[in-house]
PDB file of C-alpha atoms in Angstrom:
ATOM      1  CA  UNK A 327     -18.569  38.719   4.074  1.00  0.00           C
ATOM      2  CA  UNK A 328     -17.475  34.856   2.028  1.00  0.00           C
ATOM      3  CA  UNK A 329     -19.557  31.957   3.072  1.00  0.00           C
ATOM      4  CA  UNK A 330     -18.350  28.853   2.327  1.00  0.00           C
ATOM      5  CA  UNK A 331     -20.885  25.605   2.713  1.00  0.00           C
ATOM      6  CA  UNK A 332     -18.615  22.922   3.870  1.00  0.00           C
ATOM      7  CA  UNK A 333     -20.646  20.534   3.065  1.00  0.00           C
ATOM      8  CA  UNK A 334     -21.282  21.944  -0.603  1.00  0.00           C
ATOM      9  CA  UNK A 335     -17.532  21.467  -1.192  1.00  0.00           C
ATOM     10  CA  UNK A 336     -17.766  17.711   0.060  1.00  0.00           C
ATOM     11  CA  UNK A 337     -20.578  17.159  -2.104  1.00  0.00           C
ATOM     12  CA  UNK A 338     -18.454  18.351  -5.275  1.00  0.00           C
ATOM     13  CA  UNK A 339     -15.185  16.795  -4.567  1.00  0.00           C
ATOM     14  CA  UNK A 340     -17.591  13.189  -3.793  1.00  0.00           C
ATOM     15  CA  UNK A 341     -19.108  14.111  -7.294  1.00  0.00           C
ATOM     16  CA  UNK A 342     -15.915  14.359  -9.291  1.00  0.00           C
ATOM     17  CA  UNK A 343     -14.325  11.181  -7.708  1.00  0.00           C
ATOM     18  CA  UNK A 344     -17.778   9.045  -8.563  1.00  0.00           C
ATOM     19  CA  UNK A 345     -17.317  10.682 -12.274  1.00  0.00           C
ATOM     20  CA  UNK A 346     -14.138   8.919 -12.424  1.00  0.00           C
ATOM     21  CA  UNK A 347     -15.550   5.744 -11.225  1.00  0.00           C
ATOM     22  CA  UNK A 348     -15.034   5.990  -7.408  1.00  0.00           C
ATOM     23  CA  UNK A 349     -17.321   4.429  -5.037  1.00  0.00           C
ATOM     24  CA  UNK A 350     -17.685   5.450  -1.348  1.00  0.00           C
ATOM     25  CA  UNK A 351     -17.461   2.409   0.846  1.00  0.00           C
ATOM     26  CA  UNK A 352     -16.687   4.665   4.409  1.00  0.00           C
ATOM     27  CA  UNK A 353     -16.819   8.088   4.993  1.00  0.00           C
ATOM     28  CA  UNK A 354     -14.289  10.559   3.233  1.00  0.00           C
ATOM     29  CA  UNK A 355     -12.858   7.267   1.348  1.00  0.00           C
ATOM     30  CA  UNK A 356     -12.984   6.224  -1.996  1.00  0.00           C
ATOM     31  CA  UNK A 357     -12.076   2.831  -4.299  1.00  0.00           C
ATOM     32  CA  UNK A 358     -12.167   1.692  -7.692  1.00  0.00           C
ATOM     33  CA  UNK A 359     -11.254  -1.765  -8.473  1.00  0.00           C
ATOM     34  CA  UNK A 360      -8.025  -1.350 -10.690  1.00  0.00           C
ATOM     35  CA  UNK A 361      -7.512  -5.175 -11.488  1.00  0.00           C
ATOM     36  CA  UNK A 362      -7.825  -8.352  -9.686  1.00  0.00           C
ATOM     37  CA  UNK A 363      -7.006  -7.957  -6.079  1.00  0.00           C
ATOM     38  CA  UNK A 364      -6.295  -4.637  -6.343  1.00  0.00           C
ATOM     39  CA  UNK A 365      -7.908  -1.490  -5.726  1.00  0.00           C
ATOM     40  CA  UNK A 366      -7.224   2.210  -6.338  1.00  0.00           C
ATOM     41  CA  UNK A 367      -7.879   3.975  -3.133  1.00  0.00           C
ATOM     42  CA  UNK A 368      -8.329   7.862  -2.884  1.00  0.00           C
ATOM     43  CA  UNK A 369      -8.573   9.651   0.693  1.00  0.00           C
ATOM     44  CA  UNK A 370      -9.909  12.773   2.024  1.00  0.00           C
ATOM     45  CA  UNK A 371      -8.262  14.592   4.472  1.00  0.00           C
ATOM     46  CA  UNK A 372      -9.477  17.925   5.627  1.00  0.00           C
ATOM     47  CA  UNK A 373      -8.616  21.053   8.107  1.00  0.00           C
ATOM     48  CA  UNK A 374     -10.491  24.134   8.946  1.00  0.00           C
ATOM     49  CA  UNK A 375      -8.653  27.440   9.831  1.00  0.00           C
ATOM     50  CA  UNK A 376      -9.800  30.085  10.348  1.00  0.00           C
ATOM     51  CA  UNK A 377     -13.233  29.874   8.045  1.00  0.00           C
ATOM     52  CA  UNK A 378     -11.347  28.318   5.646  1.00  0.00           C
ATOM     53  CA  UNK A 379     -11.347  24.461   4.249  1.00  0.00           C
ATOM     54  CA  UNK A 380      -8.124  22.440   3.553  1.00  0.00           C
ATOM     55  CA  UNK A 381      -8.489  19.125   1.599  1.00  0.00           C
ATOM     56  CA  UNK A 382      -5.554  17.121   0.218  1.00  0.00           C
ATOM     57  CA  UNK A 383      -5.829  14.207  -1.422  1.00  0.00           C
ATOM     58  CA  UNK A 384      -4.200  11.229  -0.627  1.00  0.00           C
ATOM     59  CA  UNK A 385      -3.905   8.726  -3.031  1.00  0.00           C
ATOM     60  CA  UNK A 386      -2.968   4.947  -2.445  1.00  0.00           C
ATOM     61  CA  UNK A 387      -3.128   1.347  -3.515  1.00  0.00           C
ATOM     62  CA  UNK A 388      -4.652  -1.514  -1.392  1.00  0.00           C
ATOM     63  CA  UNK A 389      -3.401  -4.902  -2.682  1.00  0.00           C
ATOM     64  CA  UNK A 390      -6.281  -7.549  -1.255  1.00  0.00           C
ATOM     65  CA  UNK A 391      -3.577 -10.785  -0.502  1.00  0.00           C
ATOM     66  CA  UNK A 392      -1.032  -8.603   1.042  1.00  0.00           C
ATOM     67  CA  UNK A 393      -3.200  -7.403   3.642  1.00  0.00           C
ATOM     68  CA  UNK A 394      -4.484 -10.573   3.675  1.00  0.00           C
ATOM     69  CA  UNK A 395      -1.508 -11.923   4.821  1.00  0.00           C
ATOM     70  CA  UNK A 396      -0.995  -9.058   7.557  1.00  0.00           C
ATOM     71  CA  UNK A 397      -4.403  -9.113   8.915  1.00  0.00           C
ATOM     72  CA  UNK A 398      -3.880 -13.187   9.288  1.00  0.00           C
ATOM     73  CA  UNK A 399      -0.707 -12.848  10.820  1.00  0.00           C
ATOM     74  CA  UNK A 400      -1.622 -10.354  13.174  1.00  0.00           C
ATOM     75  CA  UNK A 401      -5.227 -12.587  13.703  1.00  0.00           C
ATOM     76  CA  UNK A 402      -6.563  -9.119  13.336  1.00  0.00           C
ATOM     77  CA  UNK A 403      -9.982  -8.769  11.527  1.00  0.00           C
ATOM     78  CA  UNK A 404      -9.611  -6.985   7.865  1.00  0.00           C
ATOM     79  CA  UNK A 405     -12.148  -4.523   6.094  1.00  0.00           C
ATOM     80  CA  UNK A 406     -11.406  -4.860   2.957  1.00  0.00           C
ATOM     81  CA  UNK A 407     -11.046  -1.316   2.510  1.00  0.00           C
ATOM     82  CA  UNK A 408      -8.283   0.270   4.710  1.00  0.00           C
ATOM     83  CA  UNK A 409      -5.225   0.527   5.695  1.00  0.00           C
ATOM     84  CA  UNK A 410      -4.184   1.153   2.030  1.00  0.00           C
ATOM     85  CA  UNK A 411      -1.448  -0.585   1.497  1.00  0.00           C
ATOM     86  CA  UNK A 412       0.805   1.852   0.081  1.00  0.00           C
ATOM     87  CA  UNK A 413      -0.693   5.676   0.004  1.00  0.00           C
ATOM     88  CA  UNK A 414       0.762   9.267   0.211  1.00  0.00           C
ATOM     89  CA  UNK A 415      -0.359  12.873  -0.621  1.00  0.00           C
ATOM     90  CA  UNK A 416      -0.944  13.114  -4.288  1.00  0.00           C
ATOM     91  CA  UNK A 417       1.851  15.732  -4.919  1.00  0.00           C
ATOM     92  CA  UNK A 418       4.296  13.626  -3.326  1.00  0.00           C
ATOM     93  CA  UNK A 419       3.298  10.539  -5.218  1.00  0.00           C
ATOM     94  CA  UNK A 420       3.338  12.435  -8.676  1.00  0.00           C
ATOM     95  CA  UNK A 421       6.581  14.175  -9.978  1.00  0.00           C
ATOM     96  CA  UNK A 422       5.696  17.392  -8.359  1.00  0.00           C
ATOM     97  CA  UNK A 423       7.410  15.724  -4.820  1.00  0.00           C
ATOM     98  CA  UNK A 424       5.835  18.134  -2.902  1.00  0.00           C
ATOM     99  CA  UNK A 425       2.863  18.577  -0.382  1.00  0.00           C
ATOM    100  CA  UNK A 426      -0.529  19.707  -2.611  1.00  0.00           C
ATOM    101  CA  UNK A 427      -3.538  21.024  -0.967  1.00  0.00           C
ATOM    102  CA  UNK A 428      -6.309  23.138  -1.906  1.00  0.00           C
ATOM    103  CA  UNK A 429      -7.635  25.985   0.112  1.00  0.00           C
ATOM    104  CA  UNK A 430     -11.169  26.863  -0.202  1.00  0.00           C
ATOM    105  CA  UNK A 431     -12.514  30.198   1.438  1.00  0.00           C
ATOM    106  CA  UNK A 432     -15.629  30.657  -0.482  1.00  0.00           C
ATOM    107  CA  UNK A 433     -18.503  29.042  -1.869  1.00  0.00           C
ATOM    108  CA  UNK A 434     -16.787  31.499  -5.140  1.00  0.00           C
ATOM    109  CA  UNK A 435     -14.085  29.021  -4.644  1.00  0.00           C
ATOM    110  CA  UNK A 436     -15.701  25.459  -5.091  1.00  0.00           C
ATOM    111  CA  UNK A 437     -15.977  25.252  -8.834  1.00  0.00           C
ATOM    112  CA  UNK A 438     -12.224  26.277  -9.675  1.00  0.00           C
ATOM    113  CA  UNK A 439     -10.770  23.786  -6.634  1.00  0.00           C
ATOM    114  CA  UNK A 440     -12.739  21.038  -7.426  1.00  0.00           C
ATOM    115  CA  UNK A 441     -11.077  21.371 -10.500  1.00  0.00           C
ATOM    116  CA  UNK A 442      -7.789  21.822  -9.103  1.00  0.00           C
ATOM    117  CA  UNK A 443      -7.957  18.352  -7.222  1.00  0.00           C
ATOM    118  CA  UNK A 444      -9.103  16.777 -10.363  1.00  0.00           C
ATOM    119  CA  UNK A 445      -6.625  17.656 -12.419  1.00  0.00           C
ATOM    120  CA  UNK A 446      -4.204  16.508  -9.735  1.00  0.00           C
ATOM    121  CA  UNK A 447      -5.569  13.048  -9.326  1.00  0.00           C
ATOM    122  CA  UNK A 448      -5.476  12.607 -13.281  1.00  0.00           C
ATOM    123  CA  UNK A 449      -1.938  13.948 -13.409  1.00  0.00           C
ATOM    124  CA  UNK A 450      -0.211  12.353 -10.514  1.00  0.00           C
ATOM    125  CA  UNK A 451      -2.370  10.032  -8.837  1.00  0.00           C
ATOM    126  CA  UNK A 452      -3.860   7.924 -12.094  1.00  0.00           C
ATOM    127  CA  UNK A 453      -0.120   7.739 -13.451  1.00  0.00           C
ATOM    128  CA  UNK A 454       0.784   6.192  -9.423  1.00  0.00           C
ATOM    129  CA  UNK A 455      -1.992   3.958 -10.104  1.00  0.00           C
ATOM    130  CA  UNK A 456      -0.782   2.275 -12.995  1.00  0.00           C
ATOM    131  CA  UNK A 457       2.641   2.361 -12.288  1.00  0.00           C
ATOM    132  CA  UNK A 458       2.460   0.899  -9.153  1.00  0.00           C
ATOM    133  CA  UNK A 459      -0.068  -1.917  -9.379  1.00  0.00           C
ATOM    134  CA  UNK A 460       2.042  -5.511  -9.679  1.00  0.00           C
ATOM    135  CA  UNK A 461       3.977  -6.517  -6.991  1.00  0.00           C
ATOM    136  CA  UNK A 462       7.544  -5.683  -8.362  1.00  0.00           C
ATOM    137  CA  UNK A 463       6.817  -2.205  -8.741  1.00  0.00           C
ATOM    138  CA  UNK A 464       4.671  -2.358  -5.245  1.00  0.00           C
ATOM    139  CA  UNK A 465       8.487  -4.117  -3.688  1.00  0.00           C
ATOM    140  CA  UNK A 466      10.097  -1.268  -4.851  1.00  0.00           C
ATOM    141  CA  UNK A 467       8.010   1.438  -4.214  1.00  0.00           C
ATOM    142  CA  UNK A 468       8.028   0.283  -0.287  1.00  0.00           C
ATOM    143  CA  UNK A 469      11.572   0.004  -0.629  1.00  0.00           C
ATOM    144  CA  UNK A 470      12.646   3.883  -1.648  1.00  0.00           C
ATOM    145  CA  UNK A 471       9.437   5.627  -1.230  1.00  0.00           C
ATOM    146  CA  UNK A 472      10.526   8.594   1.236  1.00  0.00           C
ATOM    147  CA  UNK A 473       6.777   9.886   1.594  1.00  0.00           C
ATOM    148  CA  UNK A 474       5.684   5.957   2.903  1.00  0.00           C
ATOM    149  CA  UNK A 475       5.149   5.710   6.704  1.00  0.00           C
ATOM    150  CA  UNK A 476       7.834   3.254   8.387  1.00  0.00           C
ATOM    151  CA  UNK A 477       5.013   1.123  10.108  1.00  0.00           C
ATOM    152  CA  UNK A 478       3.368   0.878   6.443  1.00  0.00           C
ATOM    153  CA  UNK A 479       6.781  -0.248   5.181  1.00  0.00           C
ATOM    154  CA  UNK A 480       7.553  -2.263   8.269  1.00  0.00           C
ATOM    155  CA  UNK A 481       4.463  -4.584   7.945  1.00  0.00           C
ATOM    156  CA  UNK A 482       3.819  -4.622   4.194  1.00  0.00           C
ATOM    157  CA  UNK A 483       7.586  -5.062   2.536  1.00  0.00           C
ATOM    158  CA  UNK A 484       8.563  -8.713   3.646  1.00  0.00           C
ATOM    159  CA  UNK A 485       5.204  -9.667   2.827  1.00  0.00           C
ATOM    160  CA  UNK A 486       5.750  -8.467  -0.973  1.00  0.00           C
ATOM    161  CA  UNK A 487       9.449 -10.059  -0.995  1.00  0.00           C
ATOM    162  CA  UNK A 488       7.715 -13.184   0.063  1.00  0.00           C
ATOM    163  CA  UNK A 489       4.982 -13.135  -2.213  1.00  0.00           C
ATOM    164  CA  UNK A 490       7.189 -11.903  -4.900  1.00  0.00           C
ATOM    165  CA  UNK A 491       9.543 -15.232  -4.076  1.00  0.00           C
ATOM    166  CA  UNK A 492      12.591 -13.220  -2.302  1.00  0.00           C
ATOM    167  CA  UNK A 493      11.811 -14.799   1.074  1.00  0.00           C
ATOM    168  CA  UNK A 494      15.164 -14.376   2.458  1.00  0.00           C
ATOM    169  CA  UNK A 495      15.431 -11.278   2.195  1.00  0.00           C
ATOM    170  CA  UNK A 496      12.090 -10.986   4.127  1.00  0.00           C
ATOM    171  CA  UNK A 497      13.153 -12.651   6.412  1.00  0.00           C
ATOM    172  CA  UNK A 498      16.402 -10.465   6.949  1.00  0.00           C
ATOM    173  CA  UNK A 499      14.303  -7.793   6.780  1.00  0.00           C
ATOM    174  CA  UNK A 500      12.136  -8.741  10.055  1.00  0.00           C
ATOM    175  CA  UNK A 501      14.542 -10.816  11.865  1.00  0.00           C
ATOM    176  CA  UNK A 502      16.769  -7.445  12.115  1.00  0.00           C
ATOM    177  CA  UNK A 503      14.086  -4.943  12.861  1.00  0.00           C
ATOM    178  CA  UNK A 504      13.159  -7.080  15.155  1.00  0.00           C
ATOM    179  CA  UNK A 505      16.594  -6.868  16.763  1.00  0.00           C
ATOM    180  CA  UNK A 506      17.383  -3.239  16.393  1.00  0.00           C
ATOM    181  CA  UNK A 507      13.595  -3.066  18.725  1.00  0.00           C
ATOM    182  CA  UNK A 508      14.435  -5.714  21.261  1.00  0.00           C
ATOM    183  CA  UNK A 509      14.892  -3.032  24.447  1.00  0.00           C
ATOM    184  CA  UNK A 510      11.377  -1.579  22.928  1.00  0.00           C
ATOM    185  CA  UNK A 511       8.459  -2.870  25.663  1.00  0.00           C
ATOM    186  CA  UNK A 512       5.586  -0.067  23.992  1.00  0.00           C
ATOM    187  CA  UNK A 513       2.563  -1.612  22.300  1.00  0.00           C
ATOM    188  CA  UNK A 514       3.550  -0.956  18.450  1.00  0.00           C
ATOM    189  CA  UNK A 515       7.359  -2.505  19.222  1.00  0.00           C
ATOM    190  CA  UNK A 516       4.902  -5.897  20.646  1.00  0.00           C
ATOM    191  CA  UNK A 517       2.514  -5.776  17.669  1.00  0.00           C
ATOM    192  CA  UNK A 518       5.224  -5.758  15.319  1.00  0.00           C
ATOM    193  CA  UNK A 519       7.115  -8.835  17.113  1.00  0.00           C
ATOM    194  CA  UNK A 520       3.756 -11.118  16.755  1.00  0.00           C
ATOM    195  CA  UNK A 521       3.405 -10.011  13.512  1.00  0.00           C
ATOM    196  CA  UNK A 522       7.302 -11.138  12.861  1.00  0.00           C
ATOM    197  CA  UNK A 523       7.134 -13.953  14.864  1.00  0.00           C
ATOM    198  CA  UNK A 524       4.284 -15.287  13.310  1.00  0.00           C
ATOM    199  CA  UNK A 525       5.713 -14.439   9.599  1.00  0.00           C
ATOM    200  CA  UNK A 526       8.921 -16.315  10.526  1.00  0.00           C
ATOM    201  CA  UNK A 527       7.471 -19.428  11.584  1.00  0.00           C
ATOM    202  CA  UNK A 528       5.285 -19.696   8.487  1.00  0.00           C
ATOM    203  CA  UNK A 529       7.284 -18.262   6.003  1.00  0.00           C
ATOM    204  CA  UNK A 530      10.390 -17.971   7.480  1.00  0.00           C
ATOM    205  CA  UNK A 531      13.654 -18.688   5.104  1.00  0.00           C
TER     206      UNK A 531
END
C-alpha cells in the first residue's frame, strides 16, 4: 500500500520556494522582496482526501503603502506580511486561466510534483510578478481581474486611484458602494463604511 509523508512533501515544496529566494515569515507563507515597497508573496494552500495531498499555489503581490493606507484607515494593526494585496491561484494568474493544483498520493509522487509547482510559479506566477508590480498595472489589474475577491478589490482599488492621482474616481468608487450597501447592517457592510468614511474625509475629492 502508497505512503505518503505529509510532512516530507512540505519540506520539498518549502525547499524549492527558498531556492528561488523565498523566505518564510508565517506558516505555509512565503515573500521575496521584489522592489521597494513591494513584495512577491507565494501561499500554500492544502486539502487531504482521501490519503491524498492537494496543494495549489497561490501567488500574489503585497504593496507595503497601500496596505498602509488600509490598515490606517481602518486603525487596524498591519503585519507586514498579509493580506496580499492582490493574489489568486497561479493558473488563474498565468495565461492558463484555469484552477492548477497538484495531487500527491505517494511519497513516489514528491519529486515529479514538486517539480510541477515549480515550473508553474516560473511560468505564470514570476511573469504576474513583474507585470504587475507599479501601481498602474496594480489599478488595472484590481479593475478587470475576474479571479480577485470583491472585498480585496473593494478596499484596495480607490486606494491605488488615489495614490496613482485619480482621486475622483476613488472617490466615486466608495461613495457608490457605499450606497448600493446602505440597507446592509452585517459586520463586513460596517467595516467597509469606516473604512470609506474615513478615506473620504482624508482623501476625499
Amino acid at each position: 500500500m502508497a505512503t505518503l509523508n505529509i510532512k516530507a512533501v512540505m519540506a520539498a515544496i518549502e525547499s524549492m520556494l527558498k531556492g528561488h529566494g523565498f523566505e518564510k515569515p508565517q506558516t505555509n507563507v512565503f515573500t521575496k522582496v521584489l522592489s521597494d515597497g513591494i513584495i512577491s508573496w507565494v501561499g500554500l494552500n492544502k486539502a487531504t482526501r482521501s490519503g491524498n495531498l492537494e496543494i495549489n499555489l497561490v501567488v500574489g503581490l503585497r504593496f507595503k503603502d497601500v496596505e498602509k493606507i488600509v490598515h490606517d484607515l481602518l486603525n487596524e494593526k498591519d503585519d507586514g506580511i498579509t493580506p496580499p494585496t492582490v493574489a489568486g491561484n497561479v493558473g488563474y494568474v498565468g495565461d492558463y486561466e484555469k484552477y492548477y493544483a497538484i495531487i500527491f498520493s505517494s511519497d513516489d509522487d514528491i519529486l515529479q510534483g514538486v517539480k510541477e509547482l515549480d515550473i508553474a510559479l516560473k511560468k505564470w506566477g514570476v511573469t504576474f510578478f513583474d507585470e504587475n508590480k507599479n501601481l498602474v498595472a496594480l489599478s488595472n489589474l484590481l479593475s478587470t481581474a475576474r479571479y480577485l475577491m470583491p472585498e480585496q478589490v473593494a478596499y484596495r482599488l480607490p486606494v491605488v486611484l488615489n495614490l496613482i492621482g485619480r482621486n475622483k474616481e476613488a472617490s466615486d468608487f466608495i461613495e457608490s458602494k457605499i450606497k448600493a450597501e446602505s440597507v446592509r447592517v452585517d459586520p463586513a457592510a460596517e467595516r467597509y463604511r469606516k473604512f470609506g468614511n474615513s478615506f473620504l474625509a482624508k482623501y476625499g475629492a
